[in-house]
Amino acid sequence: MASSLGIYRQPSLTSDPVEVDPANRGTIVRVALGVEALLNVPMAPLVLLYPAKFLSLVASDTSQITPLAEMATRFYGTMMVGLTLPIIYGAFNSRGAIESRPTTYLTLGGVEAGFLATALWVICGPRAASGFAPDIAWSIVKQIGPAFLWHMFVLHTKPQWFGRYREAKRCL
């Protein structure tokens, strides 16, 4: 009788074959993730390996480029690399990648909200104490603001753009 039940398989993410739902492939978000990855991949090594060069682009005074600032910039580069990995993973059309897209967008939105709040604080708050020129802070707002708005728009109004999968038909 036990042999008629078949072999028990522990359920996992790969237990049942899936296929991308042709009605909702997630192409829009996949393209957006690909573009983000293409922008982050060349920038991350610059920030991580050449922090003084990167800081010279954003510092209002080059005398403020201290070893501490360089180390903090390296941490920023490490974070950039870490955030790029789920972006790249989400660009693929597999079960796990499709499921990870909303979480990736939520995480990116949270980080971007922090950057935007900090940049706006520099613009509206104690400018001289920050070491950042207000025009650089505005540049950060202009660069990160559209990405933040995109992530929030997709999360809150177009979640169907993330794509979906369906159980594949089994051939017996």
mmCIF file of C-alpha atoms in Angstrom:
data_model
loop_
_atom_site.group_PDB
_atom_site.id
_atom_site.type_symbol
_atom_site.label_atom_id
_atom_site.label_comp_id
_atom_site.label_asym_id
_atom_site.label_seq_id
_atom_site.Cartn_x
_atom_site.Cartn_y
_atom_site.Cartn_z
ATOM 1 C CA MET A 1 0.000 0.000 0.000
ATOM 2 C CA ALA A 2 2.863 2.391 0.765
ATOM 3 C CA SER A 3 4.278 1.989 -2.738
ATOM 4 C CA SER A 4 1.013 3.210 -4.276
ATOM 5 C CA LEU A 5 1.423 6.553 -2.513
ATOM 6 C CA GLY A 6 4.633 7.292 -4.391
ATOM 7 C CA ILE A 7 7.789 8.858 -3.050
ATOM 8 C CA TYR A 8 7.321 11.756 -0.670
ATOM 9 C CA ARG A 9 9.064 14.963 -1.703
ATOM 10 C CA GLN A 10 9.762 17.777 0.726
ATOM 11 C CA PRO A 11 8.020 20.894 -0.662
ATOM 12 C CA SER A 12 10.386 23.629 -1.776
ATOM 13 C CA LEU A 13 10.478 26.581 -4.127
ATOM 14 C CA THR A 14 11.342 24.199 -6.938
ATOM 15 C CA SER A 15 8.931 21.351 -6.095
ATOM 16 C CA ASP A 16 6.414 22.117 -8.789
ATOM 17 C CA PRO A 17 7.524 23.331 -12.189
ATOM 18 C CA VAL A 18 6.448 26.857 -13.016
ATOM 19 C CA GLU A 19 6.362 28.987 -16.115
ATOM 20 C CA VAL A 20 6.122 32.720 -16.549
ATOM 21 C CA ASP A 21 2.512 33.763 -17.023
ATOM 22 C CA PRO A 22 2.312 34.929 -20.660
ATOM 23 C CA ALA A 23 -0.359 37.447 -19.679
ATOM 24 C CA ASN A 24 1.939 39.105 -17.136
ATOM 25 C CA ARG A 25 5.653 38.631 -17.833
ATOM 26 C CA GLY A 26 6.867 41.565 -15.728
ATOM 27 C CA THR A 27 8.728 43.062 -18.690
ATOM 28 C CA ILE A 28 8.391 46.683 -17.544
ATOM 29 C CA VAL A 29 9.954 46.042 -14.137
ATOM 30 C CA ARG A 30 12.573 43.710 -15.618
ATOM 31 C CA VAL A 31 13.719 46.453 -18.016
ATOM 32 C CA ALA A 32 13.738 49.001 -15.172
ATOM 33 C CA LEU A 33 15.823 46.662 -13.004
ATOM 34 C CA GLY A 34 18.233 46.090 -15.899
ATOM 35 C CA VAL A 35 18.694 49.835 -16.405
ATOM 36 C CA GLU A 36 19.304 50.342 -12.672
ATOM 37 C CA ALA A 37 21.873 47.559 -12.662
ATOM 38 C CA LEU A 38 23.633 49.041 -15.702
ATOM 39 C CA LEU A 39 23.879 52.387 -13.913
ATOM 40 C CA ASN A 40 25.066 50.909 -10.606
ATOM 41 C CA VAL A 41 27.632 48.410 -11.899
ATOM 42 C CA PRO A 42 30.151 50.960 -13.261
ATOM 43 C CA MET A 43 29.568 53.424 -10.404
ATOM 44 C CA ALA A 44 30.077 50.994 -7.507
ATOM 45 C CA PRO A 45 33.774 50.221 -8.239
ATOM 46 C CA LEU A 46 34.535 53.949 -8.537
ATOM 47 C CA VAL A 47 32.967 54.652 -5.149
ATOM 48 C CA LEU A 48 34.444 51.558 -3.512
ATOM 49 C CA LEU A 49 37.973 51.585 -4.939
ATOM 50 C CA TYR A 50 38.585 55.299 -5.631
ATOM 51 C CA PRO A 51 36.702 57.164 -2.900
ATOM 52 C CA ALA A 52 38.893 60.291 -3.040
ATOM 53 C CA LYS A 53 38.191 60.702 -6.751
ATOM 54 C CA PHE A 54 34.462 60.238 -6.158
ATOM 55 C CA LEU A 55 34.483 62.665 -3.222
ATOM 56 C CA SER A 56 36.263 65.309 -5.287
ATOM 57 C CA LEU A 57 33.154 65.325 -7.502
ATOM 58 C CA VAL A 58 30.779 66.060 -4.607
ATOM 59 C CA ALA A 59 32.778 67.903 -1.918
ATOM 60 C CA SER A 60 32.409 71.669 -1.707
ATOM 61 C CA ASP A 61 36.027 71.920 -0.528
ATOM 62 C CA THR A 62 38.686 69.300 -1.306
ATOM 63 C CA SER A 63 40.288 69.868 2.111
ATOM 64 C CA GLN A 64 37.245 68.068 3.548
ATOM 65 C CA ILE A 65 38.290 64.809 1.877
ATOM 66 C CA THR A 66 39.677 63.132 4.963
ATOM 67 C CA PRO A 67 40.556 59.489 5.580
ATOM 68 C CA LEU A 68 37.309 59.212 7.569
ATOM 69 C CA ALA A 69 35.307 60.569 4.615
ATOM 70 C CA GLU A 70 37.047 58.107 2.308
ATOM 71 C CA MET A 71 36.199 55.201 4.617
ATOM 72 C CA ALA A 72 32.549 56.299 4.862
ATOM 73 C CA THR A 73 32.467 56.478 1.064
ATOM 74 C CA ARG A 74 33.814 52.933 0.858
ATOM 75 C CA PHE A 75 30.943 51.813 3.095
ATOM 76 C CA TYR A 76 28.557 53.601 0.723
ATOM 77 C CA GLY A 77 30.161 51.717 -2.189
ATOM 78 C CA THR A 78 29.749 48.437 -0.341
ATOM 79 C CA MET A 79 26.073 49.241 0.200
ATOM 80 C CA MET A 80 25.738 50.073 -3.491
ATOM 81 C CA VAL A 81 27.182 46.682 -4.446
ATOM 82 C CA GLY A 82 24.920 44.953 -1.928
ATOM 83 C CA LEU A 83 21.799 46.659 -3.275
ATOM 84 C CA THR A 84 22.749 45.933 -6.879
ATOM 85 C CA LEU A 85 22.765 42.155 -6.340
ATOM 86 C CA PRO A 86 18.994 41.862 -5.685
ATOM 87 C CA ILE A 87 18.393 44.252 -8.583
ATOM 88 C CA ILE A 88 20.259 41.903 -10.922
ATOM 89 C CA TYR A 89 18.549 38.832 -9.437
ATOM 90 C CA GLY A 90 15.095 40.382 -9.901
ATOM 91 C CA ALA A 91 15.732 41.005 -13.592
ATOM 92 C CA PHE A 92 15.483 37.279 -14.321
ATOM 93 C CA ASN A 93 12.187 35.467 -14.817
ATOM 94 C CA SER A 94 12.300 32.645 -12.300
ATOM 95 C CA ARG A 95 9.967 31.892 -9.410
ATOM 96 C CA GLY A 96 12.261 33.357 -6.766
ATOM 97 C CA ALA A 97 13.157 36.398 -8.859
ATOM 98 C CA ILE A 98 9.521 37.271 -9.526
ATOM 99 C CA GLU A 99 8.709 36.895 -5.831
ATOM 100 C CA SER A 100 11.677 39.093 -4.845
ATOM 101 C CA ARG A 101 10.749 42.116 -6.986
ATOM 102 C CA PRO A 102 8.316 43.825 -4.570
ATOM 103 C CA THR A 103 10.744 43.378 -1.670
ATOM 104 C CA THR A 104 13.585 44.753 -3.797
ATOM 105 C CA TYR A 105 11.520 47.811 -4.732
ATOM 106 C CA LEU A 106 10.508 48.362 -1.109
ATOM 107 C CA THR A 107 14.131 48.111 0.065
ATOM 108 C CA LEU A 108 15.379 50.469 -2.642
ATOM 109 C CA GLY A 109 12.583 52.908 -1.820
ATOM 110 C CA GLY A 110 13.569 52.905 1.845
ATOM 111 C CA VAL A 111 17.223 53.596 1.089
ATOM 112 C CA GLU A 112 16.282 56.302 -1.423
ATOM 113 C CA ALA A 113 13.930 57.929 1.104
ATOM 114 C CA GLY A 114 16.842 58.127 3.545
ATOM 115 C CA PHE A 115 19.135 59.685 0.941
ATOM 116 C CA LEU A 116 16.464 62.190 -0.102
ATOM 117 C CA ALA A 117 15.717 63.188 3.491
ATOM 118 C CA THR A 118 19.421 63.712 4.161
ATOM 119 C CA ALA A 119 19.915 65.753 0.975
ATOM 120 C CA LEU A 120 16.883 67.918 1.759
ATOM 121 C CA TRP A 121 18.189 68.423 5.285
ATOM 122 C CA VAL A 122 21.479 69.677 3.803
ATOM 123 C CA ILE A 123 19.578 72.041 1.504
ATOM 124 C CA CYS A 124 17.182 73.394 4.137
ATOM 125 C CA GLY A 125 19.259 72.967 7.293
ATOM 126 C CA PRO A 126 22.764 73.907 8.435
ATOM 127 C CA ARG A 127 24.540 74.054 5.081
ATOM 128 C CA ALA A 128 27.954 75.080 6.340
ATOM 129 C CA ALA A 129 28.158 72.258 8.856
ATOM 130 C CA SER A 130 27.394 69.523 6.352
ATOM 131 C CA GLY A 131 30.414 69.887 4.061
ATOM 132 C CA PHE A 132 28.134 69.315 1.070
ATOM 133 C CA ALA A 133 27.468 72.158 -1.304
ATOM 134 C CA PRO A 134 23.726 72.803 -1.733
ATOM 135 C CA ASP A 135 24.022 72.383 -5.504
ATOM 136 C CA ILE A 136 25.439 68.879 -4.973
ATOM 137 C CA ALA A 137 22.570 68.085 -2.601
ATOM 138 C CA TRP A 138 20.117 69.267 -5.286
ATOM 139 C CA SER A 139 21.928 67.039 -7.756
ATOM 140 C CA ILE A 140 21.361 64.073 -5.422
ATOM 141 C CA VAL A 141 17.660 64.954 -5.174
ATOM 142 C CA LYS A 142 17.407 65.152 -8.982
ATOM 143 C CA GLN A 143 19.159 61.799 -9.443
ATOM 144 C CA ILE A 144 17.494 59.782 -6.693
ATOM 145 C CA GLY A 145 14.081 61.488 -6.693
ATOM 146 C CA PRO A 146 12.847 59.990 -9.993
ATOM 147 C CA ALA A 147 13.969 56.487 -8.986
ATOM 148 C CA PHE A 148 12.201 56.844 -5.623
ATOM 149 C CA LEU A 149 9.001 58.051 -7.303
ATOM 150 C CA TRP A 150 9.195 55.171 -9.801
ATOM 151 C CA HIS A 151 9.612 52.558 -7.076
ATOM 152 C CA MET A 152 6.705 53.967 -5.048
ATOM 153 C CA PHE A 153 4.496 54.296 -8.154
ATOM 154 C CA VAL A 154 5.008 50.659 -9.118
ATOM 155 C CA LEU A 155 4.606 49.397 -5.543
ATOM 156 C CA HIS A 156 1.411 51.297 -4.851
ATOM 157 C CA THR A 157 -0.358 51.639 -8.206
ATOM 158 C CA LYS A 158 1.028 49.039 -10.628
ATOM 159 C CA PRO A 159 1.964 45.893 -8.666
ATOM 160 C CA GLN A 160 0.910 43.790 -11.661
ATOM 161 C CA TRP A 161 4.047 45.073 -13.424
ATOM 162 C CA PHE A 162 6.153 42.840 -11.174
ATOM 163 C CA GLY A 163 4.988 39.837 -13.204
ATOM 164 C CA ARG A 164 3.770 36.474 -12.044
ATOM 165 C CA TYR A 165 4.226 32.799 -12.713
ATOM 166 C CA ARG A 166 1.832 29.908 -12.914
ATOM 167 C CA GLU A 167 2.131 26.222 -12.295
ATOM 168 C CA ALA A 168 3.375 24.462 -15.402
ATOM 169 C CA LYS A 169 1.336 21.643 -16.829
ATOM 170 C CA ARG A 170 2.922 18.305 -16.132
ATOM 171 C CA CYS A 171 3.267 15.692 -18.808
ATOM 172 C CA LEU A 172 2.667 12.256 -17.353
#
